[in-house]
CSV table of C-alpha atoms and ligand atoms in Angstrom, one decimal:
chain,number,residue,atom,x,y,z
A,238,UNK,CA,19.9,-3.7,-48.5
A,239,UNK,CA,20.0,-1.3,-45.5
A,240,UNK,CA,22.3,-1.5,-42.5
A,241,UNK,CA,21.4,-2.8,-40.0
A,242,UNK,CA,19.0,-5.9,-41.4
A,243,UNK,CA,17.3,-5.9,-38.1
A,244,UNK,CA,16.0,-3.5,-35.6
A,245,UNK,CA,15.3,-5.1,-32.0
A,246,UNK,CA,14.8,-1.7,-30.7
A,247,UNK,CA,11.8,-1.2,-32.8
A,248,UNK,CA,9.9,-2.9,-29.7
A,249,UNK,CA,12.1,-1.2,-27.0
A,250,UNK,CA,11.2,2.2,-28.0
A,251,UNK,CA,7.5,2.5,-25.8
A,252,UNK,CA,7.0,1.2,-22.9
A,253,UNK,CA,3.3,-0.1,-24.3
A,254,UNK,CA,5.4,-2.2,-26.9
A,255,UNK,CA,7.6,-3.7,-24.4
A,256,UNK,CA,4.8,-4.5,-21.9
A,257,UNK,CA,3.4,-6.1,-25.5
A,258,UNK,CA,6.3,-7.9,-26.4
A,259,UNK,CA,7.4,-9.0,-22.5
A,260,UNK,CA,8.7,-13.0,-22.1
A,261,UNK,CA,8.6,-13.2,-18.5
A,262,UNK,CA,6.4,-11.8,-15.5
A,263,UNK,CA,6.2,-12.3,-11.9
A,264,UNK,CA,3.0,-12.9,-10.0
A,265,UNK,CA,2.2,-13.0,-6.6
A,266,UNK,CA,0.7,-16.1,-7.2
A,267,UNK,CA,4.6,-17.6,-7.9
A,268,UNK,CA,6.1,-16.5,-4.6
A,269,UNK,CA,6.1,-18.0,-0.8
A,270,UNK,CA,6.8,-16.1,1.8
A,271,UNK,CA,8.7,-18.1,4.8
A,272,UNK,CA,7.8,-17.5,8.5
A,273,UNK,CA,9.4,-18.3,11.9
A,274,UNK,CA,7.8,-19.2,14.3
A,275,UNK,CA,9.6,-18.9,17.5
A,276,UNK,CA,8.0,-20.4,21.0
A,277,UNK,CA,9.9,-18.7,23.7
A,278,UNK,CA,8.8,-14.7,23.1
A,279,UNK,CA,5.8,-12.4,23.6
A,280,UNK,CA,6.1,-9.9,20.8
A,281,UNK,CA,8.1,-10.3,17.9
A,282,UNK,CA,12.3,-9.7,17.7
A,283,UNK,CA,13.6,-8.0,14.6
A,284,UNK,CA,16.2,-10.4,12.5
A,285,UNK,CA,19.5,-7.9,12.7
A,286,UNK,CA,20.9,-9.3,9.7
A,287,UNK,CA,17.2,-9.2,7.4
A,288,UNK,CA,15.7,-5.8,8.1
A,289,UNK,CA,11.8,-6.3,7.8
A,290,UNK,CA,11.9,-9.9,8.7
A,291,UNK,CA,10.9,-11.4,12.1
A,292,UNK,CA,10.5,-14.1,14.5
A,293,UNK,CA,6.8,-14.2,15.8
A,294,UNK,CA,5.1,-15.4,18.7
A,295,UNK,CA,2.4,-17.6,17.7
A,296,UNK,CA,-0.6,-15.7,17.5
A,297,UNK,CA,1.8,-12.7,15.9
A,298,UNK,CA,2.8,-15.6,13.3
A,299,UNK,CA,-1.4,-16.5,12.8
A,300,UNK,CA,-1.7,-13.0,12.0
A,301,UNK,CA,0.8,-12.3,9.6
A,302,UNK,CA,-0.1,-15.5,8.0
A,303,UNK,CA,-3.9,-13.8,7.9
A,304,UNK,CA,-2.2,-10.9,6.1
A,305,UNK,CA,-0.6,-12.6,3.7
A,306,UNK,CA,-3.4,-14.2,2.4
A,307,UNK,CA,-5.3,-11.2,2.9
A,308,UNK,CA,-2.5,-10.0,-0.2
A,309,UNK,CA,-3.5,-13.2,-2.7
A,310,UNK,CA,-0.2,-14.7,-1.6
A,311,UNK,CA,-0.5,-18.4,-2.0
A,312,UNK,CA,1.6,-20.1,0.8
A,313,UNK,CA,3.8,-19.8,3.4
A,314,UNK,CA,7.2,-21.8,4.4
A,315,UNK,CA,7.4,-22.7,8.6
A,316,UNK,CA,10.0,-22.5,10.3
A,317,UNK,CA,9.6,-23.6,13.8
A,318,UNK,CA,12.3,-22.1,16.7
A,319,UNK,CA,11.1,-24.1,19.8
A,320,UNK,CA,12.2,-23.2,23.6
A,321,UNK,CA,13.8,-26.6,24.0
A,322,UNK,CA,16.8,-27.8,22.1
A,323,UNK,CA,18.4,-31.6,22.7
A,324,UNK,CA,20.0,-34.2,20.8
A,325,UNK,CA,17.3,-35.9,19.5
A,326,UNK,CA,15.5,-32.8,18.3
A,327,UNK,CA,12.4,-34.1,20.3
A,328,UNK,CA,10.5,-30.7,19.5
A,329,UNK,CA,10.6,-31.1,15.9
A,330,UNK,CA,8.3,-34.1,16.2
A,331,UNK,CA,6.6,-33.6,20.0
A,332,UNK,CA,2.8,-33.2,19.0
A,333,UNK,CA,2.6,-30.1,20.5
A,334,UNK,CA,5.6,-28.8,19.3
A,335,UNK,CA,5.7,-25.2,18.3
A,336,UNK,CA,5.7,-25.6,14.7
A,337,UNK,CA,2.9,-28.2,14.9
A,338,UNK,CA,0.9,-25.5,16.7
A,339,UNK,CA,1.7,-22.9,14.4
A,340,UNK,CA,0.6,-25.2,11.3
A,341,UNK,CA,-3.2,-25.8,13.4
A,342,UNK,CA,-3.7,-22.4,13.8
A,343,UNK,CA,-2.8,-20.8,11.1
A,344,UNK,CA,-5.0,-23.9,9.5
A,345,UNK,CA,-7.8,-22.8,10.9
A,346,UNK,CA,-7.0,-18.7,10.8
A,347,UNK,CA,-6.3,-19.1,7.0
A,348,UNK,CA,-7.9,-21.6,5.4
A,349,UNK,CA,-6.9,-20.4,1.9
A,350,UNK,CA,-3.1,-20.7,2.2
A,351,UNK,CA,-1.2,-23.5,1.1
A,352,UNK,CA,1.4,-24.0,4.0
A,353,UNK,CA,4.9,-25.6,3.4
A,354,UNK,CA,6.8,-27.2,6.7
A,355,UNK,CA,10.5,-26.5,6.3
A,356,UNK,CA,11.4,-30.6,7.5
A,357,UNK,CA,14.7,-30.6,8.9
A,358,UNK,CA,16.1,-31.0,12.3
A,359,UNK,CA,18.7,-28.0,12.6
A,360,UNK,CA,16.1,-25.7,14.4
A,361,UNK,CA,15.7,-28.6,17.1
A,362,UNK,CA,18.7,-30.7,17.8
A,363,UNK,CA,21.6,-28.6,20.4
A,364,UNK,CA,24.1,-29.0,18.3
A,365,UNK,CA,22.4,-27.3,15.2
A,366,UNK,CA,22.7,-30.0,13.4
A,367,UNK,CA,20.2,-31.0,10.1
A,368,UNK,CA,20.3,-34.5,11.9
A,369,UNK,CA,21.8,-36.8,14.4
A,370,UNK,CA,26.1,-35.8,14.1
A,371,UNK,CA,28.2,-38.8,15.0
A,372,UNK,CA,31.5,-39.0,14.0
A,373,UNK,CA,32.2,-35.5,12.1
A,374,UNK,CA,28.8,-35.9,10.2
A,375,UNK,CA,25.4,-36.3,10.3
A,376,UNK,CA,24.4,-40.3,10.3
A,377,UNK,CA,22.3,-40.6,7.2
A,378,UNK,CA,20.1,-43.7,8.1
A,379,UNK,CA,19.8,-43.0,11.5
A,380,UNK,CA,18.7,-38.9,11.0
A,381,UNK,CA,16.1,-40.6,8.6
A,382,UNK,CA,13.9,-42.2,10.8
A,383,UNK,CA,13.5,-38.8,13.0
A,384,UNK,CA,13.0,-36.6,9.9
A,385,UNK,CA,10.2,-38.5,8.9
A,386,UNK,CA,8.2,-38.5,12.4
A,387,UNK,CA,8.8,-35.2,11.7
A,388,UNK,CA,7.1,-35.2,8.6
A,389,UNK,CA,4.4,-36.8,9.8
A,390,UNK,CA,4.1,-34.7,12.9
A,391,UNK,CA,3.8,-31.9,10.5
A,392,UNK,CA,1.3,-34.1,8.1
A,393,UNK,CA,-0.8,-34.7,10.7
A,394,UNK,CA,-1.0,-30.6,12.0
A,395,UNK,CA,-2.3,-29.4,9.0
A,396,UNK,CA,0.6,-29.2,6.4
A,397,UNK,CA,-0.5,-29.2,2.7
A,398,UNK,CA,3.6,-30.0,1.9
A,399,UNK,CA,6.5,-30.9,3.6
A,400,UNK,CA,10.0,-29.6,2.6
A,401,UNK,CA,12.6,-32.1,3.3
A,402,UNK,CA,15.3,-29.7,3.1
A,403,UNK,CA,18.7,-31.8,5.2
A,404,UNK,CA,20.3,-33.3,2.0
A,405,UNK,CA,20.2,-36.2,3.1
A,406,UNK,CA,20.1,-39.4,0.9
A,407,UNK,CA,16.6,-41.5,0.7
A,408,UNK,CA,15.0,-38.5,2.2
A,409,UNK,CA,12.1,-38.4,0.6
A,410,UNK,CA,11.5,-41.9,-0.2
A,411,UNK,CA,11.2,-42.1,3.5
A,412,UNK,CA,9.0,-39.5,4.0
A,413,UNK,CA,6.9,-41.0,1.4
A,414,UNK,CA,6.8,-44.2,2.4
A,415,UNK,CA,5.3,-43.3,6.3
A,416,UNK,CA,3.6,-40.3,4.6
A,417,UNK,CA,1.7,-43.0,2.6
A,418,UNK,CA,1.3,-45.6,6.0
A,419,UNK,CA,-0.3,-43.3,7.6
A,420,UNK,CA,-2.5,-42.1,4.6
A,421,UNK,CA,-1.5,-38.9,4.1
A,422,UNK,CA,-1.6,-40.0,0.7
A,423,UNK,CA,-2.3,-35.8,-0.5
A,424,UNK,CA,0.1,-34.5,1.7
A,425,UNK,CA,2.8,-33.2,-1.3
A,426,UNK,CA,6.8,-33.2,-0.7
A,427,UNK,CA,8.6,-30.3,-1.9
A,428,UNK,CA,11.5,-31.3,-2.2
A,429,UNK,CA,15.1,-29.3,-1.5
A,430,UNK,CA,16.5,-31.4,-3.8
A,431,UNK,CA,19.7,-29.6,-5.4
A,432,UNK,CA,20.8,-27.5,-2.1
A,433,UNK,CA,24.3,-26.1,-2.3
A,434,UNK,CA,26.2,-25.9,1.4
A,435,UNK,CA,26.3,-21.8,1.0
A,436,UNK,CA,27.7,-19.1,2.7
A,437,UNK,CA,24.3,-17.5,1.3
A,438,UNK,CA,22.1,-18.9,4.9
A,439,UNK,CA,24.1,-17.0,6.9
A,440,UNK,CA,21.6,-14.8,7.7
A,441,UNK,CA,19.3,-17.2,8.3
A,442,UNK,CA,21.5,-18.9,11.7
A,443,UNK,CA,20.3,-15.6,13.0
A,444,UNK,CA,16.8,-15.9,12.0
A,445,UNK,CA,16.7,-19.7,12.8
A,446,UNK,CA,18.4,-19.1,16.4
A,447,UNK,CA,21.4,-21.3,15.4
A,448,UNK,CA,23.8,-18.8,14.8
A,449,UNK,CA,25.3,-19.9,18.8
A,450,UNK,CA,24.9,-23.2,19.3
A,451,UNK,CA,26.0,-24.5,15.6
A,452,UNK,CA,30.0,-24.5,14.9
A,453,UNK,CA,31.1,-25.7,11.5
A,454,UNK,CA,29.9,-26.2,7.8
A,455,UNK,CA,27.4,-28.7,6.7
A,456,UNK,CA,29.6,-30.0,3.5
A,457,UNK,CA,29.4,-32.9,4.7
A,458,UNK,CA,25.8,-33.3,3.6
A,459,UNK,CA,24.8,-30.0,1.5
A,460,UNK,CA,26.5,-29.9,-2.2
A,461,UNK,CA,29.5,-28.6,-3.4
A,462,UNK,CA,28.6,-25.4,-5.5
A,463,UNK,CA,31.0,-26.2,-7.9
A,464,UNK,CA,28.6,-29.1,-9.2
A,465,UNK,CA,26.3,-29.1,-11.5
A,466,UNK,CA,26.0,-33.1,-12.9
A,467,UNK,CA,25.9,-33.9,-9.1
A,468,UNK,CA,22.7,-31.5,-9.3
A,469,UNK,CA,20.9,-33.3,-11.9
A,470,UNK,CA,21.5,-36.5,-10.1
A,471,UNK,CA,20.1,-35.2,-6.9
A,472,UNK,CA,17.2,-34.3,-9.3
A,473,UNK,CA,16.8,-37.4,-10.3
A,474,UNK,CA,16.5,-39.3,-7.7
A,475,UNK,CA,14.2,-37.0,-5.9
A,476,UNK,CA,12.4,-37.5,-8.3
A,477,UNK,CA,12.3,-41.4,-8.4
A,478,UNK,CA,11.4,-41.0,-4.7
A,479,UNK,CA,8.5,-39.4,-5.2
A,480,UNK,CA,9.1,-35.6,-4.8
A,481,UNK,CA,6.3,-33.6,-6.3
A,482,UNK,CA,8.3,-30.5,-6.8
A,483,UNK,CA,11.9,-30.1,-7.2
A,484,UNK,CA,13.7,-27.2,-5.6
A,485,UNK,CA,16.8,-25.4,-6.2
A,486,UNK,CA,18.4,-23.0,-3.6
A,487,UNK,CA,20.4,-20.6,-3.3
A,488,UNK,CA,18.7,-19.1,-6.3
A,489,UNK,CA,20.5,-16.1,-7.5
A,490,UNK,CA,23.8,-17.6,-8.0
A,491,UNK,CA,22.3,-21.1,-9.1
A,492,UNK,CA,19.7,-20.2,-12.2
A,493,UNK,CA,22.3,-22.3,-14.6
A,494,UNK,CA,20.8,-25.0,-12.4
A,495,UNK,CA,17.3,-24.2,-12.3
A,496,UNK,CA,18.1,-23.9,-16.1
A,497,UNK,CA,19.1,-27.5,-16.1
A,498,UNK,CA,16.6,-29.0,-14.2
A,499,UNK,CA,14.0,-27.1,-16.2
A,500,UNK,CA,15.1,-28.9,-19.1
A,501,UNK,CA,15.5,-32.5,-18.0
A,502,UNK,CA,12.6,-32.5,-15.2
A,503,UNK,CA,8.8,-32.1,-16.4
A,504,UNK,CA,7.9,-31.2,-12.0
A,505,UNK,CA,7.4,-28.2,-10.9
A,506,UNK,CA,10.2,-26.4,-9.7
A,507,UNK,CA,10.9,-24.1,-6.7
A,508,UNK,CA,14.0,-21.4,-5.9
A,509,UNK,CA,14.5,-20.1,-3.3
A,510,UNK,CA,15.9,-16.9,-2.9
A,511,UNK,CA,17.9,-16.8,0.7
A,512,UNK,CA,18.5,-15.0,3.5
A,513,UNK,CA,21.9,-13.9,2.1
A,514,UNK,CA,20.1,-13.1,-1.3
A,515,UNK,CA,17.7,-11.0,0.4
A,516,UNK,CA,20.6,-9.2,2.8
A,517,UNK,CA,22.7,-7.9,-0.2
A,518,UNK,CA,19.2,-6.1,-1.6
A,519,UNK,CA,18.0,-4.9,1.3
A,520,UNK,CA,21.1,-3.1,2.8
A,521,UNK,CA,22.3,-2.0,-0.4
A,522,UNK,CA,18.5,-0.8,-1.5
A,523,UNK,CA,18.6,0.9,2.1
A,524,UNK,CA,21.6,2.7,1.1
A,525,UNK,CA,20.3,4.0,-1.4
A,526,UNK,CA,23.3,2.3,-4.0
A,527,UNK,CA,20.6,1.0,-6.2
A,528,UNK,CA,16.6,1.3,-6.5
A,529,UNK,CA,15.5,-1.6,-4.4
A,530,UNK,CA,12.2,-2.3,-6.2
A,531,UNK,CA,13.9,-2.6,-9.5
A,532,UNK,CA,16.3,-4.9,-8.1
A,533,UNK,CA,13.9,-7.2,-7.0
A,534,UNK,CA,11.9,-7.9,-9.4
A,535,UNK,CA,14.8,-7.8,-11.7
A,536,UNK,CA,16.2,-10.8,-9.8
A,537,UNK,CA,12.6,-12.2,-9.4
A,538,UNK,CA,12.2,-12.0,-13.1
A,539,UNK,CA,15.6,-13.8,-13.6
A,540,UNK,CA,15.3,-16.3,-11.8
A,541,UNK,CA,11.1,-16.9,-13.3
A,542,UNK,CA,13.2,-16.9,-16.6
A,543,UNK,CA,15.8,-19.5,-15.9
A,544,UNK,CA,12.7,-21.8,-15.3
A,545,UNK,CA,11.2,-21.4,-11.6
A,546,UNK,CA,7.4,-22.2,-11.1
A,547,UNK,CA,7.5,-21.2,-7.6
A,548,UNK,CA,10.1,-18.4,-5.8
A,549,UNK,CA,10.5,-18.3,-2.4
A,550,UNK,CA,11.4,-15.4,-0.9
A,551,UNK,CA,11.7,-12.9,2.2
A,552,UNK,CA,10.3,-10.0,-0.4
A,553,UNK,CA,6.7,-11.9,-1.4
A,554,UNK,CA,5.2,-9.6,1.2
A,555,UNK,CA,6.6,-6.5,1.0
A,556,UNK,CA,6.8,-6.7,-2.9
A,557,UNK,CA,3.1,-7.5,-2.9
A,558,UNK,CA,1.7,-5.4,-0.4
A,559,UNK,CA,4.0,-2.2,-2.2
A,560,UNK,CA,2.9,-3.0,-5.0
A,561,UNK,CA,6.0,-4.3,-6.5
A,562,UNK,CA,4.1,-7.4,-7.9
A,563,UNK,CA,0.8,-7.6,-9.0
B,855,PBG,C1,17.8,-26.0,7.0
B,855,PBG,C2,17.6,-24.7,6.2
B,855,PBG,C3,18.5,-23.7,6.0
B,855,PBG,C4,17.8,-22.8,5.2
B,855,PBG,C5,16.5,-23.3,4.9
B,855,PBG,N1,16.4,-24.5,5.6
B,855,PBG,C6,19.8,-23.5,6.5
B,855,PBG,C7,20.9,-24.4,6.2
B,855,PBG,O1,20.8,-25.3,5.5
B,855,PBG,O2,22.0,-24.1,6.8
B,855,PBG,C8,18.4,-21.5,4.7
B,855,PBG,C9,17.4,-20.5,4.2
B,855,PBG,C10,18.0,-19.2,4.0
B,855,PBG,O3,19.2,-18.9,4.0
B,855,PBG,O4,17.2,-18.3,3.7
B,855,PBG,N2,16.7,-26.4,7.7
């Protein structure tokens, strides 16, 4: 017999083929595109650190959100950046808060979208903290009670899922459990279940507005990135809670993760790609060091491949609306 027995590049050879013979492709109907909503400005302020992404106004906010599902992008994530920050994060729940607006409006503008409230307190509370900080760390039980008003709040504006996204434990079994009170009974949780404290969200201090006000690491409640049973754990009892999907984050350096969860959990599962993910493509694409659109849907792909359902990421717009992803 001949050397070599096999060829692999007999299906490399035409790009045809290798459409033909492709394992993985990225839709626009995997990605979310996130969205902050800030209450305090008239027109919308670049995020230094993300070129392309911004904090809108509300009715800036309604109309991007118009635009994206103008592009057959399925959902958005809310962030919420109100005027008033206290200890008790009052605007994260108040009824008129700014993310509560944003989710009526962009209800009613956009009927189409699915729209996923980020459910965490670090936007709201002074000290930028995911919840209520009492003695060098966030109080579990007692941050609990205000993430699910919070939930609810959001429920109750017009949120098709909420994204507990704190880390902290019996999260979403509380969530569920008012959620379910209230009967919100098809109001989904999309869980942040496996979420690695990472230097990867820097970025995102800036486009969250806590880059002044929050001092310190959140290790106390985020993972250690240097686990991975811990993940499947977190997983699990996300699961057991009631999560309808589970989601992994950061996603670039985390897809041995994803990976892992694909295998043991039959949910769907989210990655999110973060602020810091996004950063290193975009300054290094506007340097010109690589090609930009091959990078990202290389790293799309990759992380579709280790097992995502759903990506979230600051590129669903752009890559749609370039033409990136079809
Ligand atoms: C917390 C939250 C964070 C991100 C999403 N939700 C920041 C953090 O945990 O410190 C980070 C997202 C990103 O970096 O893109 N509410």
């Amino acid at each position: 017999m001949s050397f070599p027995l096999t060829r692999p590049r007999r299906l490399r050879i035409k790009e045809s083929t290798r459409e033909l013979v492709r394992e993985f492709r990225v839709s626009k109907n995997d990605l979310v595109m996130p969205l902050f909503v800030r209450e305090d400005i008239k027109a919308k302020v670049p995020i230094q650190s993300m070129p392309g992404i911004f904090q809108f106004p509300l009715k800036e906010a309604v109309e991007e959100a118009r635009a994206i599902e103008g592009l057959g992008i399925k959902a958005v994530l809310l962030f919420g950046i109100p005027a008033l920050k206290d200890k008790k994060a009052s605007q994260a729940y108040a009824g008129d808060g700014i993310i509560q607006q944003a989710l009526r409006e962009i209800k009613k503008a956009a009927p189409g979208l699915t729209l996923i409230a980020d459910t965490c307190l670090c936007e709201y509370t002074a000290d930028g903290q995911c919840g209520i900080f009492k003695n060098g760390a966030v109080d579990n039980d007692a941050s609990l009670e205000l993430l699910a008003k919070t939930a609810l709040s959001q429920a109750e504006a017009g949120a098709d899922l909420v994204a507990p996204s704190a880390m902290l434990d019996g999260q979403v079994a509380v969530l569920r459990e008012l959620l379910d009170q209230e009967e919100f009974f098809h109001t989904g949780i999309l869980s942040y279940a496996v979420k690695y404290a990472s230097a990867f969200y820097g970025p995102f201090r800036e486009a969250a507005g806590s880059q002044d006000n929050f001092k310190g690491d959140r290790k106390n409640h985020q993972m250690d990135p240097a686990n991975l049973r811990e993940a499947l754990r977190e997983a699990q009892a996300d699961a057991e809670e009631g999560a309808d999907l589970l989601m992994v984050k950061p996603a670039w350096n985390n897809l041995d993760v994803l990976a892992a969860l694909r295998a043991n959990f039959p949910l769907p599962l989210a990655a999110y790609s973060v602020s810091g993910e996004y950063a290193m493509l975009k300054l290094a694409g506007q340097a010109g060091y690589f090609a930009e659109e091959a990078a990202v849907k290389e790293l799309l792909t990759s992380i579709k491949r280790a097992g995502a359902d759903v990506i979230i990421t600051y590129y669903a717009r752009e890559a749609v609306e370039r033409g990136w992803i079809d």
